[in-house]
Coordinates of C-alpha atoms in Angstrom, one line a residue:
M1 CA -132.6 48.4 4.4
D2 CA -135.4 50.2 2.8
L3 CA -137.4 48.6 -0.2
V4 CA -139.4 50.7 -2.4
Y5 CA -141.8 49.2 -4.7
V6 CA -144.3 51.6 -7.0
A7 CA -147.3 49.7 -8.2
Y8 CA -150.1 50.7 -10.9
N9 CA -153.0 48.1 -11.4
S10 CA -150.6 45.5 -10.1
E11 CA -153.3 43.3 -8.5
K12 CA -151.8 39.9 -10.1
W13 CA -148.4 40.7 -8.8
I14 CA -149.0 41.6 -5.4
A15 CA -149.2 37.9 -3.9
P16 CA -145.9 36.9 -5.9
C17 CA -144.3 39.7 -5.1
F18 CA -144.5 39.9 -1.3
S19 CA -144.7 35.8 -0.6
A20 CA -141.3 35.6 -2.5
L21 CA -140.2 38.8 0.0
Q22 CA -141.2 36.8 3.2
K23 CA -139.0 33.8 2.1
S24 CA -135.9 36.0 2.3
S25 CA -132.9 34.9 4.3
Y26 CA -132.6 38.7 5.2
E27 CA -133.7 39.5 8.5
R28 CA -137.2 40.7 8.3
K29 CA -136.9 43.1 11.2
K30 CA -134.3 45.1 9.3
L31 CA -136.3 45.8 6.3
N32 CA -138.5 48.8 5.7
V33 CA -140.8 48.5 2.9
F34 CA -142.5 51.6 1.2
V35 CA -145.1 50.8 -1.7
V36 CA -146.4 53.8 -3.7
D37 CA -149.9 53.1 -5.2
N38 CA -149.8 55.5 -8.6
G39 CA -153.8 55.9 -8.5
S40 CA -154.7 52.2 -9.1
T41 CA -158.4 51.8 -10.1
D42 CA -158.2 47.9 -9.2
R43 CA -157.6 45.9 -6.0
T44 CA -154.3 46.8 -5.9
V45 CA -154.5 49.0 -2.6
E46 CA -157.1 46.4 -1.0
M47 CA -154.3 43.6 -1.5
L48 CA -151.6 45.7 -0.3
Y49 CA -153.4 46.4 2.8
Q50 CA -153.8 42.7 3.3
V51 CA -150.2 42.4 2.9
K52 CA -149.5 45.1 5.5
K53 CA -151.8 43.4 8.1
E54 CA -149.7 40.1 7.6
W55 CA -146.3 42.0 8.0
E56 CA -147.2 43.8 11.2
N57 CA -145.1 43.2 14.2
R58 CA -142.5 41.0 11.7
A59 CA -141.1 43.6 9.7
G60 CA -139.2 46.9 10.4
K61 CA -142.1 48.8 8.6
F62 CA -144.3 48.5 5.9
E63 CA -146.0 51.8 4.8
I64 CA -148.4 52.5 1.8
I65 CA -148.3 55.6 -0.1
E66 CA -151.5 56.6 -2.1
A67 CA -150.9 58.8 -4.7
K68 CA -154.1 60.2 -6.1
K69 CA -153.1 59.8 -9.7
N70 CA -150.5 58.4 -11.9
L71 CA -147.3 60.6 -11.0
G72 CA -144.8 58.3 -12.9
F73 CA -142.1 56.1 -12.6
G74 CA -139.3 58.5 -11.3
K75 CA -141.6 61.0 -9.2
A76 CA -143.3 57.9 -7.2
N77 CA -139.8 56.2 -6.6
N78 CA -138.7 59.7 -5.1
L79 CA -141.8 59.6 -3.0
G80 CA -140.9 56.0 -1.7
F81 CA -137.4 56.7 -1.2
A82 CA -138.3 60.3 0.9
K83 CA -140.2 57.7 3.4
G84 CA -137.2 55.8 4.5
T85 CA -134.0 56.5 6.1
S86 CA -131.6 53.4 6.1
D87 CA -128.1 53.9 4.4
L88 CA -128.8 51.3 1.8
V89 CA -132.1 51.7 -0.5
C90 CA -133.4 48.8 -2.9
F91 CA -135.6 49.9 -5.8
F92 CA -137.9 46.9 -7.3
N93 CA -140.3 46.8 -10.0
I94 CA -143.5 45.1 -8.3
D95 CA -143.7 42.6 -11.1
T96 CA -140.6 41.0 -9.4
E97 CA -139.9 38.2 -7.3
I98 CA -136.6 38.2 -5.2
F99 CA -134.7 35.0 -4.5
P100 CA -134.1 34.2 -0.8
T101 CA -130.4 35.2 -0.7
A102 CA -130.7 38.2 -2.8
L103 CA -130.8 40.9 -0.2
S104 CA -128.0 39.6 1.6
E105 CA -126.0 39.1 -1.7
I106 CA -126.6 43.0 -2.0
E107 CA -125.8 43.7 1.5
S108 CA -122.5 41.9 1.1
A109 CA -121.6 43.5 -2.1
A110 CA -122.2 47.1 -0.6
E111 CA -120.2 46.4 2.3
H112 CA -117.4 44.9 0.2
S113 CA -117.3 47.6 -2.5
G114 CA -115.8 50.8 -0.8
E115 CA -117.4 53.9 -0.8
A116 CA -116.0 54.1 -4.6
V117 CA -118.9 52.2 -5.7
A118 CA -122.3 53.8 -5.4
M119 CA -125.1 51.4 -7.1
W120 CA -125.5 47.8 -7.4
E121 CA -127.8 45.9 -10.0
L122 CA -129.4 42.6 -9.5
R123 CA -129.5 39.6 -12.0
Q124 CA -132.9 39.6 -13.3
F125 CA -134.5 36.0 -14.5
P126 CA -135.3 34.3 -16.8
Y127 CA -134.1 37.0 -19.1
E128 CA -130.6 38.6 -18.1
H129 CA -130.5 42.0 -19.1
P130 CA -127.3 41.8 -22.1
K131 CA -125.6 44.7 -21.6
L132 CA -121.6 44.6 -21.0
Y133 CA -119.9 44.6 -17.6
D134 CA -116.3 43.5 -16.8
P135 CA -116.4 40.1 -15.6
V136 CA -113.3 41.0 -13.3
T137 CA -114.5 43.9 -11.2
M138 CA -118.1 43.5 -12.3
E139 CA -118.3 47.1 -13.3
T140 CA -121.2 48.0 -15.6
S141 CA -122.2 51.3 -17.2
W142 CA -125.7 51.5 -15.8
C143 CA -128.2 50.0 -13.5
S144 CA -131.7 48.7 -14.6
G145 CA -134.5 50.6 -12.7
A146 CA -136.3 46.8 -12.2
A147 CA -133.9 45.6 -9.4
F148 CA -131.0 48.0 -8.0
A149 CA -129.5 49.0 -4.7
I150 CA -127.6 52.7 -4.3
R151 CA -126.6 54.2 -0.9
R152 CA -128.9 56.9 0.5
K153 CA -126.6 59.5 0.6
V154 CA -125.7 59.2 -3.3
Y155 CA -129.2 59.2 -4.3
Q156 CA -129.6 62.3 -2.7
Q157 CA -126.4 63.9 -4.0
A158 CA -127.6 62.7 -7.1
G159 CA -131.1 64.5 -6.9
G160 CA -132.8 61.1 -7.2
F161 CA -134.9 60.4 -10.5
D162 CA -135.3 63.1 -13.0
E163 CA -139.3 63.4 -12.7
K164 CA -139.4 64.7 -16.4
I165 CA -139.0 61.4 -17.8
F166 CA -142.0 59.9 -17.5
L167 CA -141.4 56.3 -18.9
Y168 CA -137.8 54.2 -19.5
A169 CA -134.2 55.7 -19.5
E170 CA -135.1 57.1 -15.9
D171 CA -132.7 54.3 -14.6
V172 CA -129.9 55.3 -17.3
D173 CA -130.1 58.9 -16.6
L174 CA -130.0 58.2 -12.7
S175 CA -127.0 55.8 -13.2
W176 CA -125.0 58.2 -15.4
R177 CA -125.2 61.3 -12.9
V178 CA -124.1 58.9 -10.0
R179 CA -121.3 58.1 -12.4
S180 CA -120.6 61.8 -13.2
L181 CA -120.5 62.2 -9.4
G182 CA -117.3 60.0 -9.4
Y183 CA -119.0 56.9 -8.2
G184 CA -118.8 53.4 -9.7
I185 CA -121.9 50.8 -10.4
Q186 CA -121.6 47.3 -10.0
Y187 CA -123.5 44.1 -11.2
V188 CA -124.5 41.3 -8.8
P189 CA -125.5 38.2 -10.9
K190 CA -125.6 36.2 -7.1
A191 CA -128.3 38.6 -6.2
M192 CA -131.3 37.4 -8.4
I193 CA -135.0 38.3 -9.0
L194 CA -137.7 36.9 -11.1
H195 CA -138.9 39.6 -13.4
H196 CA -142.0 38.8 -15.2
S197 CA -140.7 41.5 -18.0
Y198 CA -142.0 39.7 -21.1
E199 CA -145.0 37.4 -21.5
E200 CA -142.9 35.9 -24.9
A201 CA -139.3 36.3 -25.4
G202 CA -138.9 39.4 -28.1
K203 CA -142.5 40.7 -27.9
V204 CA -142.3 44.5 -29.0
K205 CA -143.5 47.1 -26.0
P206 CA -145.2 50.1 -27.9
N207 CA -144.3 52.5 -24.8
Q208 CA -140.9 51.2 -24.7
H209 CA -140.2 51.4 -28.1
V210 CA -141.8 55.2 -28.5
Y211 CA -140.4 56.6 -25.4
G212 CA -137.0 54.5 -25.4
V213 CA -136.4 56.3 -28.7
I214 CA -137.6 59.8 -27.4
H215 CA -135.9 59.8 -24.1
N216 CA -132.3 58.8 -25.7
L217 CA -132.7 61.8 -27.5
L218 CA -133.0 63.7 -24.2
L219 CA -130.4 62.0 -22.8
R220 CA -128.1 63.1 -25.5
Y221 CA -128.7 66.7 -24.9
R222 CA -127.7 66.0 -21.0
F223 CA -124.6 63.6 -21.5
G224 CA -123.9 63.7 -25.3
T225 CA -121.6 65.8 -27.4
V226 CA -122.9 67.6 -30.5
Y227 CA -122.0 64.9 -32.7
D228 CA -124.5 62.3 -30.7
I229 CA -127.1 64.8 -30.8
L230 CA -127.0 65.0 -34.1
K231 CA -126.6 61.4 -34.6
G232 CA -129.6 60.8 -32.4
H233 CA -131.7 62.5 -34.8
L234 CA -130.7 61.2 -37.7
Q235 CA -131.3 57.9 -36.6
F236 CA -134.8 58.8 -35.3
W237 CA -135.8 59.9 -39.0
S238 CA -134.3 57.0 -40.1
L239 CA -137.2 55.1 -38.3
M240 CA -139.5 56.8 -40.5
G241 CA -138.0 54.9 -43.7
I242 CA -138.3 51.5 -42.2
P243 CA -141.4 49.4 -41.6
E244 CA -143.2 49.9 -38.5
A245 CA -142.4 48.1 -35.2
F246 CA -146.2 47.9 -34.5
P247 CA -149.2 49.4 -36.1
H248 CA -149.3 53.5 -35.8
S249 CA -145.9 53.3 -34.1
K250 CA -144.8 56.2 -36.5
R251 CA -147.5 58.3 -35.8
M252 CA -147.0 57.6 -31.9
L253 CA -143.0 58.6 -32.3
L254 CA -143.8 61.9 -34.5
K255 CA -146.2 63.1 -31.7
E256 CA -143.8 62.6 -29.0
Y257 CA -140.7 63.6 -30.7
L258 CA -142.4 67.0 -31.6
K259 CA -143.3 67.3 -27.9
H260 CA -139.8 66.4 -26.7
F261 CA -138.6 69.9 -27.8
G262 CA -140.3 71.4 -25.2
K263 CA -138.1 69.5 -22.6
A264 CA -134.9 69.6 -24.3
P265 CA -133.9 73.0 -22.3
H266 CA -134.3 71.1 -19.2
F267 CA -132.0 68.5 -20.1
W268 CA -129.0 70.8 -21.6
S269 CA -129.3 73.3 -18.8
S270 CA -128.2 70.5 -16.5
K271 CA -125.7 69.1 -19.2
A272 CA -122.6 67.2 -18.0
R273 CA -120.3 68.5 -20.4
G274 CA -117.3 66.8 -21.6
K275 CA -115.8 64.1 -19.1
K276 CA -116.4 64.2 -15.7
N277 CA -114.8 62.7 -12.9
G278 CA -113.2 60.0 -15.6
F279 CA -117.1 59.6 -17.0
S280 CA -117.6 59.5 -20.7
P281 CA -120.8 58.2 -21.3
Q282 CA -121.3 56.5 -25.0
F283 CA -124.3 55.8 -26.9
Y284 CA -124.6 52.5 -29.0
G285 CA -127.6 53.2 -31.1
W286 CA -130.7 53.4 -29.1
D287 CA -128.7 51.7 -26.3
Y288 CA -126.2 52.7 -23.5
S289 CA -123.8 50.0 -23.7
S290 CA -122.7 47.3 -25.8
V291 CA -124.7 44.4 -25.7
R292 CA -123.8 40.9 -25.3
E293 CA -125.9 38.0 -27.3
G294 CA -128.8 36.4 -25.8
G295 CA -130.9 39.5 -24.4
Y296 CA -134.0 36.8 -25.1
Y297 CA -132.5 33.4 -24.0
R298 CA -134.7 31.8 -21.7
N299 CA -132.2 31.0 -18.7
E300 CA -133.2 28.2 -16.3
L301 CA -131.1 27.0 -12.9
P302 CA -129.9 23.5 -13.4
S303 CA -132.1 20.9 -11.9
E304 CA -129.0 19.7 -10.1
T305 CA -125.5 20.7 -9.5
P306 CA -122.7 17.9 -10.7
K307 CA -119.0 19.2 -9.9
V308 CA -117.5 21.0 -12.8
S309 CA -113.7 21.4 -13.3
V310 CA -112.1 24.2 -14.9
L311 CA -108.8 23.3 -16.3
V312 CA -106.5 26.7 -16.7
R313 CA -103.3 26.6 -18.3
T314 CA -100.9 29.5 -17.2
C315 CA -96.8 29.8 -17.7
G316 CA -95.3 32.1 -15.5
R317 CA -97.5 35.5 -15.5
P318 CA -99.5 35.5 -12.5
C319 CA -100.6 39.1 -13.0
V320 CA -102.7 37.8 -15.9
L321 CA -104.0 34.5 -14.3
R322 CA -105.1 36.7 -11.5
E323 CA -107.8 38.1 -13.6
T324 CA -108.8 34.7 -14.8
L325 CA -109.3 33.3 -11.5
I326 CA -111.4 36.3 -10.2
S327 CA -113.8 35.6 -13.0
L328 CA -114.1 32.0 -11.4
R329 CA -114.6 33.4 -7.9
N330 CA -117.7 35.5 -9.8
Q331 CA -119.4 32.4 -11.1
T332 CA -122.7 31.7 -9.9
Y333 CA -122.4 27.9 -10.0
P334 CA -122.0 26.4 -6.6
N335 CA -120.1 23.2 -7.6
L336 CA -116.6 24.5 -9.1
E337 CA -113.2 22.9 -8.8
V338 CA -110.5 25.0 -10.2
V339 CA -107.3 22.8 -11.6
V340 CA -104.3 25.0 -12.6
V341 CA -101.2 23.7 -14.6
E342 CA -98.6 25.7 -15.1
D343 CA -96.3 25.0 -17.8
G344 CA -92.8 25.5 -16.1
E345 CA -91.7 26.6 -12.7
N346 CA -94.1 27.3 -10.0
V347 CA -93.9 31.1 -10.5
S348 CA -97.7 31.7 -9.7
E349 CA -98.0 29.6 -6.6
K350 CA -97.6 31.8 -3.8
M351 CA -99.9 34.3 -5.2
I352 CA -102.8 31.5 -6.0
R353 CA -102.0 30.0 -2.3
E354 CA -102.3 33.7 -0.7
E355 CA -105.2 35.1 -2.6
F356 CA -107.5 32.4 -3.9
S357 CA -107.7 30.2 -0.9
D358 CA -111.3 30.4 -0.9
L359 CA -111.7 28.5 -4.0
N360 CA -111.6 24.5 -4.4
L361 CA -108.4 24.7 -6.2
V362 CA -105.8 22.3 -7.5
Y363 CA -102.6 23.6 -8.6
L364 CA -99.7 22.0 -9.9
S365 CA -96.3 22.9 -12.1
T366 CA -94.6 21.1 -14.6
G367 CA -91.5 22.3 -13.3
R368 CA -90.2 22.4 -17.0
R369 CA -91.6 23.6 -20.3
V370 CA -93.9 20.6 -21.8
G371 CA -96.3 22.8 -24.1
R372 CA -100.0 23.8 -23.9
S373 CA -101.0 20.3 -25.0
K374 CA -99.0 18.3 -22.1
A375 CA -100.3 20.8 -19.6
G376 CA -104.1 20.6 -20.8
N377 CA -103.6 17.1 -20.4
M378 CA -102.3 16.9 -17.2
A379 CA -105.4 19.1 -16.0
M380 CA -107.8 16.5 -17.4
E381 CA -106.3 14.0 -15.8
R382 CA -105.9 15.4 -12.4
A383 CA -109.9 16.6 -12.8
S384 CA -112.6 15.2 -10.8
G385 CA -115.6 16.6 -11.9
T386 CA -118.3 15.4 -14.3
Y387 CA -117.9 18.2 -16.7
L388 CA -114.6 19.8 -18.0
N389 CA -114.1 23.3 -19.2
F390 CA -110.6 25.0 -20.3
L391 CA -110.2 28.4 -19.7
D392 CA -106.8 29.8 -20.5
D393 CA -105.1 32.3 -18.2
D394 CA -105.9 35.3 -20.9
D395 CA -109.5 34.5 -21.1
L396 CA -112.5 35.0 -18.6
F397 CA -116.1 33.8 -17.9
Y398 CA -119.2 36.1 -17.4
A399 CA -120.5 35.4 -14.0
D400 CA -123.3 32.6 -15.2
H401 CA -121.1 30.6 -17.7
V402 CA -120.7 27.5 -16.0
E403 CA -124.5 27.5 -14.9
V404 CA -126.0 28.1 -18.1
L405 CA -124.2 25.5 -20.0
V406 CA -124.5 23.1 -17.1
S407 CA -128.4 23.9 -17.4
R408 CA -128.3 23.1 -20.8
L409 CA -126.2 19.6 -20.7
L410 CA -128.4 18.3 -18.3
K411 CA -131.6 18.4 -20.3
E412 CA -129.8 17.3 -23.7
K413 CA -128.6 14.0 -25.0
N414 CA -125.6 15.2 -26.4
R415 CA -122.2 15.4 -24.3
A416 CA -120.9 18.9 -25.1
A417 CA -122.5 22.2 -24.8
Y418 CA -120.8 25.9 -25.9
A419 CA -122.1 29.2 -25.8
F420 CA -120.8 32.5 -27.6
G421 CA -117.5 34.4 -26.7
F422 CA -116.1 37.8 -27.2
E423 CA -113.0 38.5 -29.4
T424 CA -111.6 41.2 -27.5
P425 CA -108.3 42.8 -29.1
I426 CA -106.1 44.2 -26.2
E427 CA -103.5 46.9 -26.1
V428 CA -101.2 46.0 -23.3
I429 CA -99.9 48.8 -21.3
S430 CA -97.9 47.2 -18.8
R431 CA -97.4 43.3 -17.9
E432 CA -96.7 43.9 -13.9
P433 CA -98.9 45.3 -12.8
Y434 CA -101.2 43.9 -15.6
Q435 CA -102.9 47.1 -17.3
Y436 CA -104.3 46.8 -20.7
V437 CA -106.8 48.6 -22.9
V438 CA -110.1 46.7 -24.6
K439 CA -110.3 48.3 -28.1
H440 CA -113.6 46.0 -29.2
Y441 CA -115.8 43.5 -28.1
N442 CA -116.4 41.4 -31.3
G443 CA -119.1 38.6 -31.9
V444 CA -117.0 36.7 -34.3
H445 CA -118.1 33.3 -34.0
K446 CA -121.7 32.8 -33.5
Q447 CA -122.5 29.6 -35.3
E448 CA -125.0 26.8 -34.7
F449 CA -123.2 23.4 -34.4
D450 CA -122.4 22.1 -37.7
K451 CA -120.1 19.1 -38.0
I452 CA -118.9 20.0 -41.7
T453 CA -118.2 23.3 -40.6
L454 CA -116.4 22.1 -38.0
C455 CA -114.7 19.8 -40.1
H456 CA -113.7 23.0 -42.0
H457 CA -112.6 25.5 -39.2
N458 CA -112.7 26.0 -35.9
Y459 CA -115.7 28.1 -34.7
I460 CA -115.7 27.4 -31.1
P461 CA -113.0 29.0 -28.9
I462 CA -111.5 26.8 -26.5
Q463 CA -113.2 28.3 -23.6
T464 CA -116.7 28.4 -24.8
I465 CA -117.2 24.8 -24.5
L466 CA -118.4 22.4 -21.6
F467 CA -117.9 18.8 -22.2
E468 CA -118.2 15.4 -20.4
K469 CA -115.0 14.1 -18.8
S470 CA -116.2 10.8 -20.1
L471 CA -115.2 11.9 -23.4
F472 CA -111.6 12.2 -22.4
Q473 CA -111.7 9.1 -20.6
E474 CA -113.2 7.3 -23.7
Y475 CA -111.4 9.0 -26.6
G476 CA -108.2 10.6 -25.3
G477 CA -107.2 14.4 -24.7
L478 CA -105.3 17.0 -26.5
D479 CA -102.5 15.6 -29.1
E480 CA -99.1 16.5 -27.5
N481 CA -97.0 17.4 -31.0
L482 CA -99.6 20.4 -31.2
D483 CA -98.7 23.5 -30.0
A484 CA -102.0 25.6 -31.8
L485 CA -105.2 24.5 -33.0
E486 CA -104.9 21.4 -30.6
D487 CA -108.4 22.6 -29.4
W488 CA -109.9 22.6 -33.0
D489 CA -108.3 19.0 -33.3
L490 CA -109.9 17.6 -29.9
W491 CA -113.4 18.9 -30.8
V492 CA -113.3 17.3 -34.4
R493 CA -112.5 14.1 -32.7
Y494 CA -115.0 14.6 -29.9
S495 CA -117.8 15.4 -32.8
L496 CA -117.1 11.7 -34.4
Y497 CA -119.2 10.3 -31.2
T498 CA -121.6 13.4 -30.0
D499 CA -123.2 16.4 -31.2
F500 CA -122.7 19.5 -29.3
T501 CA -125.4 21.7 -28.1
C502 CA -125.5 25.6 -29.2
V503 CA -126.3 27.9 -26.5
P504 CA -127.1 31.4 -28.3
K505 CA -125.6 33.7 -25.3
T506 CA -122.5 35.4 -25.0
T507 CA -121.0 33.9 -21.6
S508 CA -116.8 34.4 -22.2
L509 CA -114.4 36.1 -23.5
Y510 CA -110.9 35.7 -25.1
R511 CA -108.3 38.1 -26.0
V512 CA -106.2 38.5 -28.8
P513 CA -103.2 41.2 -29.4
Y514 CA -104.6 44.6 -31.0
D515 CA -101.1 45.0 -32.1
R516 CA -100.8 44.2 -36.3
K517 CA -97.2 42.7 -35.9
E518 CA -98.1 40.3 -32.9
N519 CA -101.3 39.4 -34.7
A520 CA -99.3 38.6 -37.9
R521 CA -96.8 36.1 -35.7
R522 CA -99.8 34.7 -34.2
Q523 CA -101.6 34.0 -37.6
K524 CA -98.4 32.4 -39.1
T525 CA -98.4 30.1 -36.3
L526 CA -101.9 29.2 -36.6
D527 CA -101.2 28.5 -40.6
E528 CA -98.3 26.3 -40.1
A529 CA -100.4 24.1 -37.3
L530 CA -103.1 24.1 -40.0
I531 CA -100.9 22.1 -42.2
T532 CA -100.4 19.4 -39.7
V533 CA -104.1 19.3 -38.4
R534 CA -105.5 18.9 -42.0
E535 CA -102.8 15.9 -42.4
K536 CA -104.1 14.3 -39.3
Q537 CA -107.8 15.1 -40.0
R538 CA -107.2 12.3 -43.3
A539 CA -107.7 9.6 -40.5
Y540 CA -110.9 10.8 -39.0
V541 CA -114.1 9.3 -40.3
Q542 CA -117.2 10.9 -39.8
K543 CA -120.2 9.0 -39.4
I544 CA -123.1 11.1 -40.7
S545 CA -126.8 9.7 -42.1
V546 CA -128.1 10.9 -45.4
Y547 CA -131.2 12.4 -42.9
D548 CA -128.8 14.2 -41.0
I549 CA -126.9 16.0 -44.1
A550 CA -130.5 16.9 -45.4
A551 CA -131.3 18.4 -41.9
M552 CA -128.0 20.6 -42.3
Y553 CA -129.2 21.6 -45.7
E554 CA -132.6 23.0 -44.5
K555 CA -130.6 25.0 -41.6
R556 CA -128.1 26.3 -43.7
N557 CA -131.1 27.6 -46.0
S558 CA -133.4 28.9 -43.3
F559 CA -132.8 32.1 -40.7
W560 CA -131.8 30.8 -37.6
P561 CA -132.5 33.2 -35.0
H562 CA -129.2 34.3 -32.9

């Protein structure tokens, strides 16, 4: 495996970067490291030679390429790439530190992906890149240049990084050229790096702001439609009408905007016109993908890993259930128990036994239909985890859902924590095999915990919340007389005894019908259940102090960052 780094006045990153690499579980003799120095004026080169001396006779190769000037990110990476010969090449920013198993996880992903996939992105820590990915296939739209791997032959086929892009968006451009060749790109959350990307969350980087905008325009010439190009220019001029992102940002933007017209012919002449190999790029404002909430949420690994039981209710639709179980297989949290309760005959058992023997899985069927709430209670009774989390068979977790919530609960006095979840209207094409089209990714419920609001309506989708099993043991489970809104009734009852911690990050998704008639039938069921639940709530007494009411008032009348 070849590893390529680019350094520029990077002396403070050299020691932590290569110290972490030395702790890698990957066999060092199989590693070839190429570091391109972009004309540093500090002690970067001196420190690199010290590292090289330490690596002698312990690594496959450690080569330093000294450029006389700053070649830019793309050209320097191309130079480092040209020095190697391995089939798999990893590119890392110099301000990253790999976790011990990261390289092994990437190699495993490459071996199991098949030739149709050519690029793999590692997960950045503590700030995960928030772009969208498929929690089942792990497919994503592009790879961040901070940490990714690619097949050598595909990098060559795509022509490497475009050296006309000096700062920012080089990674999107390369990713989209790879996709236009017909290859897929995957996210590998179990392959982790520490990336020192922000000194503080949300801090605006002047170069990123300016060149991010300008190179977005250039990518529209290469990959976009005429509409995309015109919209990009309208977006640019709209920036001139709003407050500056930082002092003199508008002056810098205008200067680079005028210069970008000189580069436009290069991008237009290599335009990927129309859909190519099924690839249809999308521009989302200045982004290149829909994004999940939580780009500036500071992730932490849990200090310990108590068992978590994920409770899956299903009813005779193994093709749907399969995707849910795959999303559980993709979880980064190591201590999971999956409890599947099938409401009715054991239609899904054969598929589960044959395809998911790698999961710590408990399966039972009710034999006859007993309803959603009874099935849920049976799952809670059989679960042996310290924490419980529902995940119905048409919902999905993103890879770090359990990890994120356990990490927060271990630090909190609260006994339940929830994150945000996408509502995804889907149009079902086929039930078997299960094929569908996701129409939207809607961030509907993004509400900080508030007991008063929760008493009025449910804003905590069932799959978003992780809670102590002791709540079930002490205060009971789902009301088996309810076949809708049973989760809301449960959350309201549990909120009588504990507050819930809100984690402002999207970690799951749930599906709703796209069809209007089906949606109307669903809403009618919910409306009917609401009458029953409201009547039940007459008996619930919520104890709350005047102090807490005042605190809620303060929150409601002040800005709460999402």
